[in-house]
Amino acid sequence: MVCAPATLSPLPEPLAPEGQTAASAEPLNREYQYLSFDDTSIRAAADADPMGFVANLPERVILDEVQHVPELFSALKLEVDRRRVPGRFLLAGSTNVLLLPRLADSLAGRMQIVRLHPLSQSELEVGSGDDSVARHDFLDALFGGEFGMQRSDRLGAGLAERIVAGGYPAALSRPTARRRANWYRDYIDALVQRDVRSLARIGSLEALPRLLALAASQSARLLNVSNLASPFQVSRPTIHDYLALLERIFLLERLAPWHSNRGSRLIKTPKLHMGDTGVACALLGIDAAGLRRDGSMLGPLLETFVFQEIRRQASWLDERVALYHYRDKDKVEVDIVLERGNAVAGVEVKAAATVKGIDFKGLRKLATTVGARFAGGVVLYDGELSLSFGDGLHAVPIRRLWEQAGGRTRPESD
């Protein structure tokens, strides 16, 4: 599944050439057989005889939902050490297998981890045949301050539709919004009943979907465990444990606060984001029309939508881009702060079609705080023009996130 977080393959000796993953160091026209440990018979066989199961695997195999059989990792380690051929085993799972107790010891130094996110808007546009898409273009422009004046079409009503649709391929293949929402709800139920049950002993599993729905209503807000705990007869530490479980199956994500030694007045509380806005909207029972009418939800879910788009694009880059949020005790904030090397950039998100100078207040404060490290900042809005507001600050249409400079543009005289 695209939401599966980890693909593991034995690292070659030496490592794959620069720009290639271990799995891609050999030609990619190879056939893999597929086995899923959701199949109880396959799982039982692996549990009963891990060594024999691995010995009888095909030459190249995809092992899905591998978190169900942690006993297999030691056997895989011995087989990888016996014959190191990159890409023999591709292991996938819908939970963070790095947190499984036996994995770190068994496969450390013998694997490469690839986090697979739901599809980004860039990938969806590529799939539709749109040649205006550039995978790295937005982040390069952000850190380079290269947003020239140009006119683009507004997203308008289509913005809410993209937020509600989300990025899970199986949901997007459904022909109607109602069926997409049903798929998301069924998916959540399946994760809770299957993966959470296998990860931890929880007395009342029915509380988790309710907690997740409450978290969806607070997406893009500072994490407030007391508010999340108030509807439940459980302690704050228990809610913390539940949130950690939901993060472990990639339904929630905490965005850490940005801080520096000069920022003694900065808030140190993380922000809470849903892993996908399609999941959030399904849990909240809100469709595109309802989202457009409800400004109190449109703003936060749009922020989560932008954060996840940037998060997915950043994962494609060779150079690490770390993401944070910024907020000080005067409640001056920046929705997303990005660090690449020594450079710092900021992104503020607005659902409106216009931008004013006051909208750059947080970005200007961030620029003052980081000094020469500040590479630039943008206010993303649902407007038509990319405009400079001086000092490396720009107002940029939201669709510029996934379109190249010049994509879908029209002359200024239109």
CSV table of C-alpha atoms in Angstrom, one decimal:
chain,number,residue,atom,x,y,z
A,1,MET,CA,0.0,0.0,0.0
A,2,VAL,CA,1.2,3.5,-0.7
A,3,CYS,CA,0.8,4.4,3.0
A,4,ALA,CA,3.2,1.6,3.9
A,5,PRO,CA,6.1,3.3,5.5
A,6,ALA,CA,9.0,1.1,5.0
A,7,THR,CA,10.7,-0.7,2.1
A,8,LEU,CA,13.8,-2.6,3.3
A,9,SER,CA,16.5,-4.1,1.1
A,10,PRO,CA,19.9,-5.5,1.8
A,11,LEU,CA,22.6,-3.0,1.3
A,12,PRO,CA,25.2,-3.9,-1.3
A,13,GLU,CA,28.9,-4.0,-0.7
A,14,PRO,CA,29.9,-1.3,-1.6
A,15,LEU,CA,26.9,1.0,-1.3
A,16,ALA,CA,24.9,1.9,-4.4
A,17,PRO,CA,26.3,4.7,-6.6
A,18,GLU,CA,25.3,8.3,-5.7
A,19,GLY,CA,21.7,9.0,-6.5
A,20,GLN,CA,20.6,5.4,-6.5
A,21,THR,CA,18.9,3.5,-3.7
A,22,ALA,CA,20.3,0.0,-2.8
A,23,ALA,CA,17.3,-1.5,-4.5
A,24,SER,CA,18.0,0.4,-7.7
A,25,ALA,CA,21.7,-0.5,-8.0
A,26,GLU,CA,20.7,-3.3,-10.3
A,27,PRO,CA,18.5,-3.1,-13.4
A,28,LEU,CA,14.9,-2.5,-12.5
A,29,ASN,CA,13.4,-4.9,-15.1
A,30,ARG,CA,13.2,-7.7,-12.5
A,31,GLU,CA,10.2,-9.8,-11.5
A,32,TYR,CA,9.2,-10.0,-7.9
A,33,GLN,CA,6.8,-12.5,-6.3
A,34,TYR,CA,4.4,-11.0,-3.7
A,35,LEU,CA,3.5,-12.5,-0.4
A,36,SER,CA,1.4,-10.8,2.3
A,37,PHE,CA,1.3,-11.8,5.9
A,38,ASP,CA,-2.3,-10.7,6.1
A,39,ASP,CA,-2.8,-14.2,4.7
A,40,THR,CA,-3.1,-16.3,7.9
A,41,SER,CA,-1.7,-19.4,6.3
A,42,ILE,CA,1.5,-17.6,5.1
A,43,ARG,CA,1.9,-16.0,8.5
A,44,ALA,CA,1.5,-19.3,10.3
A,45,ALA,CA,4.2,-20.9,8.2
A,46,ALA,CA,6.6,-18.1,8.8
A,47,ASP,CA,5.9,-18.2,12.6
A,48,ALA,CA,6.4,-22.0,12.7
A,49,ASP,CA,9.7,-22.2,10.9
A,50,PRO,CA,11.3,-18.8,10.1
A,51,MET,CA,14.6,-20.2,8.9
A,52,GLY,CA,12.9,-22.7,6.6
A,53,PHE,CA,10.4,-20.1,5.3
A,54,VAL,CA,13.2,-17.7,4.3
A,55,ALA,CA,15.3,-20.5,2.8
A,56,ASN,CA,12.3,-21.4,0.5
A,57,LEU,CA,11.6,-17.8,-0.6
A,58,PRO,CA,11.8,-16.9,-4.4
A,59,GLU,CA,15.0,-15.2,-5.6
A,60,ARG,CA,13.2,-11.8,-5.4
A,61,VAL,CA,10.2,-11.3,-3.2
A,62,ILE,CA,8.0,-8.6,-1.8
A,63,LEU,CA,7.0,-9.4,1.8
A,64,ASP,CA,4.0,-7.2,2.8
A,65,GLU,CA,2.7,-6.4,6.3
A,66,VAL,CA,6.0,-7.8,7.7
A,67,GLN,CA,5.3,-6.2,11.1
A,68,HIS,CA,3.1,-9.3,11.8
A,69,VAL,CA,6.1,-11.6,11.8
A,70,PRO,CA,9.1,-10.1,13.7
A,71,GLU,CA,10.5,-13.6,14.2
A,72,LEU,CA,11.4,-13.5,10.5
A,73,PHE,CA,14.0,-10.7,10.9
A,74,SER,CA,16.7,-12.9,12.4
A,75,ALA,CA,16.3,-15.4,9.6
A,76,LEU,CA,16.5,-12.6,7.0
A,77,LYS,CA,19.7,-11.3,8.6
A,78,LEU,CA,21.4,-14.7,8.2
A,79,GLU,CA,20.3,-15.0,4.6
A,80,VAL,CA,21.5,-11.4,3.8
A,81,ASP,CA,24.8,-12.1,5.4
A,82,ARG,CA,25.2,-15.4,3.5
A,83,ARG,CA,24.6,-13.7,0.1
A,84,ARG,CA,24.5,-10.0,-0.3
A,85,VAL,CA,22.6,-9.2,-3.4
A,86,PRO,CA,20.9,-5.8,-3.3
A,87,GLY,CA,17.1,-5.7,-3.7
A,88,ARG,CA,16.4,-9.4,-3.0
A,89,PHE,CA,13.9,-8.7,-0.3
A,90,LEU,CA,11.5,-5.8,-0.3
A,91,LEU,CA,9.7,-5.6,3.0
A,92,ALA,CA,6.7,-3.4,3.4
A,93,GLY,CA,4.3,-2.6,6.3
A,94,SER,CA,1.5,-0.3,7.3
A,95,THR,CA,3.2,0.4,10.7
A,96,ASN,CA,6.6,1.8,11.5
A,97,VAL,CA,8.7,-1.3,11.5
A,98,LEU,CA,11.7,0.6,12.9
A,99,LEU,CA,9.9,0.5,16.3
A,100,LEU,CA,9.5,-3.3,16.3
A,101,PRO,CA,11.7,-4.6,19.1
A,102,ARG,CA,13.8,-7.1,17.1
A,103,LEU,CA,14.4,-5.1,13.9
A,104,ALA,CA,17.1,-2.7,15.0
A,105,ASP,CA,19.4,-5.5,16.2
A,106,SER,CA,18.5,-7.9,13.3
A,107,LEU,CA,18.8,-5.7,10.2
A,108,ALA,CA,20.8,-2.7,11.3
A,109,GLY,CA,23.4,-1.9,8.5
A,110,ARG,CA,21.7,-4.3,6.1
A,111,MET,CA,18.7,-2.3,5.0
A,112,GLN,CA,17.6,1.0,3.5
A,113,ILE,CA,14.4,2.6,4.8
A,114,VAL,CA,12.1,4.4,2.4
A,115,ARG,CA,9.0,6.1,3.8
A,116,LEU,CA,6.2,5.9,1.3
A,117,HIS,CA,3.7,8.7,1.8
A,118,PRO,CA,0.2,9.0,0.2
A,119,LEU,CA,0.4,10.4,-3.3
A,120,SER,CA,1.4,14.1,-3.6
A,121,GLN,CA,-0.4,16.5,-5.8
A,122,SER,CA,2.7,16.5,-8.0
A,123,GLU,CA,2.4,12.7,-8.5
A,124,LEU,CA,-1.3,13.0,-9.2
A,125,GLU,CA,-0.7,15.6,-11.9
A,126,VAL,CA,2.0,13.5,-13.5
A,127,GLY,CA,-0.4,10.6,-13.5
A,128,SER,CA,-2.9,12.8,-15.3
A,129,GLY,CA,-0.4,13.6,-18.1
A,130,ASP,CA,0.1,17.2,-17.0
A,131,ASP,CA,3.7,18.1,-18.2
A,132,SER,CA,3.7,21.4,-16.2
A,133,VAL,CA,4.7,19.5,-13.0
A,134,ALA,CA,8.2,19.8,-11.5
A,135,ARG,CA,9.0,17.7,-8.5
A,136,HIS,CA,11.7,19.8,-6.9
A,137,ASP,CA,10.9,23.1,-8.4
A,138,PHE,CA,8.9,24.7,-5.5
A,139,LEU,CA,11.5,23.9,-2.8
A,140,ASP,CA,14.4,25.1,-5.0
A,141,ALA,CA,12.5,28.3,-5.7
A,142,LEU,CA,11.7,28.8,-2.0
A,143,PHE,CA,15.3,28.5,-0.9
A,144,GLY,CA,16.5,30.5,-3.9
A,145,GLY,CA,14.0,33.3,-3.7
A,146,GLU,CA,13.1,32.8,-7.4
A,147,PHE,CA,9.4,33.4,-7.6
A,148,GLY,CA,9.0,35.8,-10.6
A,149,MET,CA,5.8,37.7,-11.3
A,150,GLN,CA,3.4,35.5,-13.2
A,151,ARG,CA,-0.3,34.9,-13.5
A,152,SER,CA,-2.0,31.5,-12.8
A,153,ASP,CA,-5.5,30.2,-12.6
A,154,ARG,CA,-7.1,30.1,-9.2
A,155,LEU,CA,-7.9,26.7,-7.8
A,156,GLY,CA,-11.2,28.0,-6.4
A,157,ALA,CA,-13.7,25.3,-5.6
A,158,GLY,CA,-11.1,22.7,-6.8
A,159,LEU,CA,-9.0,23.4,-3.7
A,160,ALA,CA,-11.5,22.0,-1.3
A,161,GLU,CA,-12.0,19.0,-3.6
A,162,ARG,CA,-8.3,18.2,-3.5
A,163,ILE,CA,-8.2,18.5,0.3
A,164,VAL,CA,-11.2,16.1,0.7
A,165,ALA,CA,-9.9,13.6,-1.8
A,166,GLY,CA,-6.6,13.0,0.0
A,167,GLY,CA,-3.7,11.0,-1.5
A,168,TYR,CA,-4.5,7.3,-1.0
A,169,PRO,CA,-4.6,5.6,-4.4
A,170,ALA,CA,-7.3,3.1,-3.4
A,171,ALA,CA,-9.5,5.9,-2.3
A,172,LEU,CA,-8.8,8.0,-5.3
A,173,SER,CA,-9.8,5.1,-7.6
A,174,ARG,CA,-13.4,5.3,-6.2
A,175,PRO,CA,-15.7,7.0,-8.7
A,176,THR,CA,-17.6,9.2,-6.2
A,177,ALA,CA,-16.8,11.3,-3.1
A,178,ARG,CA,-19.1,9.2,-0.9
A,179,ARG,CA,-17.3,6.0,-1.9
A,180,ARG,CA,-13.9,7.6,-1.2
A,181,ALA,CA,-15.0,8.6,2.3
A,182,ASN,CA,-16.4,5.1,2.9
A,183,TRP,CA,-13.0,3.6,1.9
A,184,TYR,CA,-11.2,5.9,4.3
A,185,ARG,CA,-13.4,5.0,7.2
A,186,ASP,CA,-13.1,1.3,6.4
A,187,TYR,CA,-9.4,1.7,6.2
A,188,ILE,CA,-9.2,3.3,9.7
A,189,ASP,CA,-11.3,0.5,11.1
A,190,ALA,CA,-9.1,-2.1,9.6
A,191,LEU,CA,-5.9,-0.5,10.9
A,192,VAL,CA,-7.3,-0.2,14.4
A,193,GLN,CA,-8.6,-3.8,14.5
A,194,ARG,CA,-5.6,-5.3,12.9
A,195,ASP,CA,-2.4,-3.3,13.4
A,196,VAL,CA,-3.1,-1.5,16.7
A,197,ARG,CA,-4.3,-4.8,18.2
A,198,SER,CA,-1.0,-6.4,17.3
A,199,LEU,CA,1.1,-3.5,18.5
A,200,ALA,CA,-0.3,-3.0,22.0
A,201,ARG,CA,-2.9,-4.3,24.4
A,202,ILE,CA,-5.6,-1.7,24.6
A,203,GLY,CA,-8.8,-2.5,26.5
A,204,SER,CA,-11.1,-0.2,24.5
A,205,LEU,CA,-10.1,-0.2,20.9
A,206,GLU,CA,-13.3,1.7,20.1
A,207,ALA,CA,-11.8,4.8,21.7
A,208,LEU,CA,-9.1,5.1,19.0
A,209,PRO,CA,-11.3,6.1,16.1
A,210,ARG,CA,-13.1,8.6,18.3
A,211,LEU,CA,-9.7,10.0,19.4
A,212,LEU,CA,-8.5,10.2,15.8
A,213,ALA,CA,-11.7,12.1,14.8
A,214,LEU,CA,-11.1,14.5,17.6
A,215,ALA,CA,-7.5,14.9,16.5
A,216,ALA,CA,-8.7,15.6,12.9
A,217,SER,CA,-10.8,18.5,14.3
A,218,GLN,CA,-7.6,19.9,15.8
A,219,SER,CA,-5.2,19.3,12.9
A,220,ALA,CA,-2.7,22.1,12.3
A,221,ARG,CA,-3.2,23.3,15.9
A,222,LEU,CA,-0.8,23.2,18.9
A,223,LEU,CA,-1.0,19.8,20.6
A,224,ASN,CA,-3.3,20.0,23.6
A,225,VAL,CA,-3.4,16.6,25.3
A,226,SER,CA,-5.9,17.9,27.9
A,227,ASN,CA,-8.4,18.8,25.2
A,228,LEU,CA,-7.9,15.4,23.6
A,229,ALA,CA,-8.3,13.5,26.9
A,230,SER,CA,-11.4,15.4,28.1
A,231,PRO,CA,-14.1,13.3,26.3
A,232,PHE,CA,-12.5,10.0,27.5
A,233,GLN,CA,-12.3,8.3,30.9
A,234,VAL,CA,-8.6,7.9,30.6
A,235,SER,CA,-5.5,9.7,31.9
A,236,ARG,CA,-3.3,12.1,30.1
A,237,PRO,CA,-0.4,9.5,29.9
A,238,THR,CA,-2.8,7.0,28.3
A,239,ILE,CA,-3.8,9.6,25.7
A,240,HIS,CA,-0.1,10.2,25.0
A,241,ASP,CA,0.3,6.4,24.5
A,242,TYR,CA,-2.7,6.3,22.2
A,243,LEU,CA,-1.3,9.3,20.1
A,244,ALA,CA,2.0,7.5,19.8
A,245,LEU,CA,0.2,4.4,18.5
A,246,LEU,CA,-1.6,6.5,15.9
A,247,GLU,CA,1.7,8.1,14.9
A,248,ARG,CA,3.2,4.6,14.6
A,249,ILE,CA,0.6,3.6,12.0
A,250,PHE,CA,1.1,7.0,10.2
A,251,LEU,CA,-2.3,8.5,10.8
A,252,LEU,CA,-1.0,11.4,12.9
A,253,GLU,CA,2.2,13.4,12.8
A,254,ARG,CA,3.7,15.9,15.3
A,255,LEU,CA,5.5,18.9,13.8
A,256,ALA,CA,8.2,20.0,16.2
A,257,PRO,CA,8.7,23.6,17.1
A,258,TRP,CA,11.6,25.5,15.6
A,259,HIS,CA,13.9,27.3,18.1
A,260,SER,CA,17.3,28.7,18.4
A,261,ASN,CA,19.5,30.1,21.2
A,262,ARG,CA,18.3,33.5,20.3
A,263,GLY,CA,14.6,32.5,20.5
A,264,SER,CA,14.1,32.3,24.2
A,265,ARG,CA,10.5,33.4,23.9
A,266,LEU,CA,9.6,30.7,21.5
A,267,ILE,CA,6.8,28.2,22.2
A,268,LYS,CA,8.1,24.6,22.5
A,269,THR,CA,4.8,22.8,21.9
A,270,PRO,CA,4.5,20.7,18.8
A,271,LYS,CA,1.7,21.0,16.3
A,272,LEU,CA,-0.5,18.1,15.5
A,273,HIS,CA,-1.2,17.2,11.8
A,274,MET,CA,-3.2,14.5,10.3
A,275,GLY,CA,-1.2,12.2,8.0
A,276,ASP,CA,-3.7,12.8,5.1
A,277,THR,CA,-6.5,15.3,4.7
A,278,GLY,CA,-8.7,12.7,3.0
A,279,VAL,CA,-8.7,10.6,6.1
A,280,ALA,CA,-9.4,13.8,8.2
A,281,CYS,CA,-12.4,14.8,6.2
A,282,ALA,CA,-13.8,11.3,6.1
A,283,LEU,CA,-13.6,11.1,9.9
A,284,LEU,CA,-15.1,14.6,10.3
A,285,GLY,CA,-17.9,13.7,7.9
A,286,ILE,CA,-17.2,16.8,5.7
A,287,ASP,CA,-17.4,16.9,1.9
A,288,ALA,CA,-15.9,19.6,-0.4
A,289,ALA,CA,-19.1,21.8,-0.3
A,290,GLY,CA,-19.2,21.6,3.5
A,291,LEU,CA,-15.5,22.4,3.7
A,292,ARG,CA,-15.9,25.5,1.5
A,293,ARG,CA,-18.7,26.7,3.8
A,294,ASP,CA,-16.8,26.1,7.1
A,295,GLY,CA,-13.9,28.5,7.3
A,296,SER,CA,-13.0,27.3,10.7
A,297,MET,CA,-12.0,23.9,9.2
A,298,LEU,CA,-10.9,25.0,5.8
A,299,GLY,CA,-7.9,27.0,7.1
A,300,PRO,CA,-6.4,24.3,9.3
A,301,LEU,CA,-7.0,21.5,6.8
A,302,LEU,CA,-5.5,23.6,4.1
A,303,GLU,CA,-2.5,24.1,6.3
A,304,THR,CA,-2.2,20.3,6.8
A,305,PHE,CA,-2.7,19.8,3.1
A,306,VAL,CA,0.2,22.1,2.3
A,307,PHE,CA,2.4,20.7,5.1
A,308,GLN,CA,1.9,17.1,3.8
A,309,GLU,CA,2.6,18.2,0.2
A,310,ILE,CA,5.8,19.9,1.2
A,311,ARG,CA,6.7,16.9,3.4
A,312,ARG,CA,6.3,14.5,0.5
A,313,GLN,CA,8.3,16.7,-1.9
A,314,ALA,CA,11.1,17.1,0.7
A,315,SER,CA,11.4,13.3,0.9
A,316,TRP,CA,12.4,13.2,-2.8
A,317,LEU,CA,15.5,15.4,-2.3
A,318,ASP,CA,19.0,14.1,-1.8
A,319,GLU,CA,19.7,16.8,0.7
A,320,ARG,CA,17.7,16.6,4.0
A,321,VAL,CA,15.0,19.2,4.5
A,322,ALA,CA,13.8,19.4,8.1
A,323,LEU,CA,10.3,20.8,8.8
A,324,TYR,CA,9.2,22.7,11.9
A,325,HIS,CA,6.7,25.3,13.0
A,326,TYR,CA,7.4,28.7,14.6
A,327,ARG,CA,5.4,30.4,17.3
A,328,ASP,CA,6.5,32.9,20.0
A,329,LYS,CA,4.9,33.9,23.2
A,330,ASP,CA,3.3,36.9,21.5
A,331,LYS,CA,1.5,34.4,19.2
A,332,VAL,CA,3.5,35.5,16.2
A,333,GLU,CA,3.8,32.3,14.1
A,334,VAL,CA,4.9,30.7,10.8
A,335,ASP,CA,3.0,27.6,9.7
A,336,ILE,CA,6.0,25.7,8.3
A,337,VAL,CA,9.7,26.4,8.8
A,338,LEU,CA,12.2,24.5,6.6
A,339,GLU,CA,15.9,24.0,7.2
A,340,ARG,CA,18.2,22.8,4.4
A,341,GLY,CA,21.8,22.8,5.5
A,342,ASN,CA,22.4,26.2,7.1
A,343,ALA,CA,19.5,27.9,5.3
A,344,VAL,CA,16.1,28.6,6.8
A,345,ALA,CA,12.9,29.3,4.9
A,346,GLY,CA,9.3,29.8,5.9
A,347,VAL,CA,5.8,29.1,4.5
A,348,GLU,CA,2.6,30.7,5.7
A,349,VAL,CA,-0.8,29.4,4.4
A,350,LYS,CA,-3.9,31.3,3.6
A,351,ALA,CA,-7.2,30.1,2.1
A,352,ALA,CA,-8.1,33.6,0.9
A,353,ALA,CA,-7.6,34.9,-2.7
A,354,THR,CA,-5.8,38.1,-1.5
A,355,VAL,CA,-2.7,38.9,0.5
A,356,LYS,CA,-1.8,41.9,2.6
A,357,GLY,CA,1.4,43.1,4.2
A,358,ILE,CA,0.3,42.0,7.6
A,359,ASP,CA,0.2,38.4,6.4
A,360,PHE,CA,4.0,38.5,6.4
A,361,LYS,CA,4.3,39.4,10.1
A,362,GLY,CA,5.4,36.0,11.1
A,363,LEU,CA,7.9,35.5,8.3
A,364,ARG,CA,9.5,38.9,9.0
A,365,LYS,CA,9.9,37.9,12.6
A,366,LEU,CA,11.5,34.6,11.6
A,367,ALA,CA,13.8,36.5,9.2
A,368,THR,CA,14.9,38.8,12.0
A,369,THR,CA,15.4,35.8,14.4
A,370,VAL,CA,17.6,33.8,12.0
A,371,GLY,CA,19.5,36.7,10.4
A,372,ALA,CA,21.7,35.8,7.5
A,373,ARG,CA,20.5,32.2,7.5
A,374,PHE,CA,17.1,33.3,6.2
A,375,ALA,CA,16.7,32.2,2.6
A,376,GLY,CA,13.2,33.5,1.9
A,377,GLY,CA,9.6,33.1,2.7
A,378,VAL,CA,6.2,32.8,1.0
A,379,VAL,CA,2.6,33.2,1.8
A,380,LEU,CA,0.7,30.6,-0.2
A,381,TYR,CA,-2.8,31.8,-1.1
A,382,ASP,CA,-5.5,30.9,-3.6
A,383,GLY,CA,-4.8,33.9,-5.8
A,384,GLU,CA,-3.6,34.4,-9.3
A,385,LEU,CA,-0.3,36.3,-9.1
A,386,SER,CA,3.1,35.6,-7.7
A,387,LEU,CA,4.2,38.9,-6.2
A,388,SER,CA,7.3,40.1,-4.4
A,389,PHE,CA,6.8,41.8,-1.0
A,390,GLY,CA,10.5,42.7,-0.6
A,391,ASP,CA,13.2,41.3,1.6
A,392,GLY,CA,13.0,37.8,0.0
A,393,LEU,CA,9.2,37.5,0.7
A,394,HIS,CA,6.6,36.5,-1.9
A,395,ALA,CA,2.9,35.9,-2.2
A,396,VAL,CA,2.6,32.7,-4.3
A,397,PRO,CA,-0.5,30.9,-5.6
A,398,ILE,CA,-1.0,27.5,-3.9
A,399,ARG,CA,-1.0,25.6,-7.1
A,400,ARG,CA,2.6,26.7,-7.6
A,401,LEU,CA,3.4,23.9,-5.0
A,402,TRP,CA,3.1,21.3,-7.8
A,403,GLU,CA,3.4,23.3,-11.0
A,404,GLN,CA,6.5,24.6,-12.6
A,405,ALA,CA,7.1,28.3,-13.0
A,406,GLY,CA,5.2,29.1,-16.1
A,407,GLY,CA,2.9,26.1,-15.8
A,408,ARG,CA,-0.8,26.9,-16.7
A,409,THR,CA,0.0,30.6,-16.9
A,410,ARG,CA,-1.5,33.2,-19.2
A,411,PRO,CA,-0.1,36.6,-20.3
A,412,GLU,CA,-0.6,39.6,-17.9
A,413,SER,CA,-2.8,41.3,-20.5
A,414,ASP,CA,-5.5,38.5,-20.3
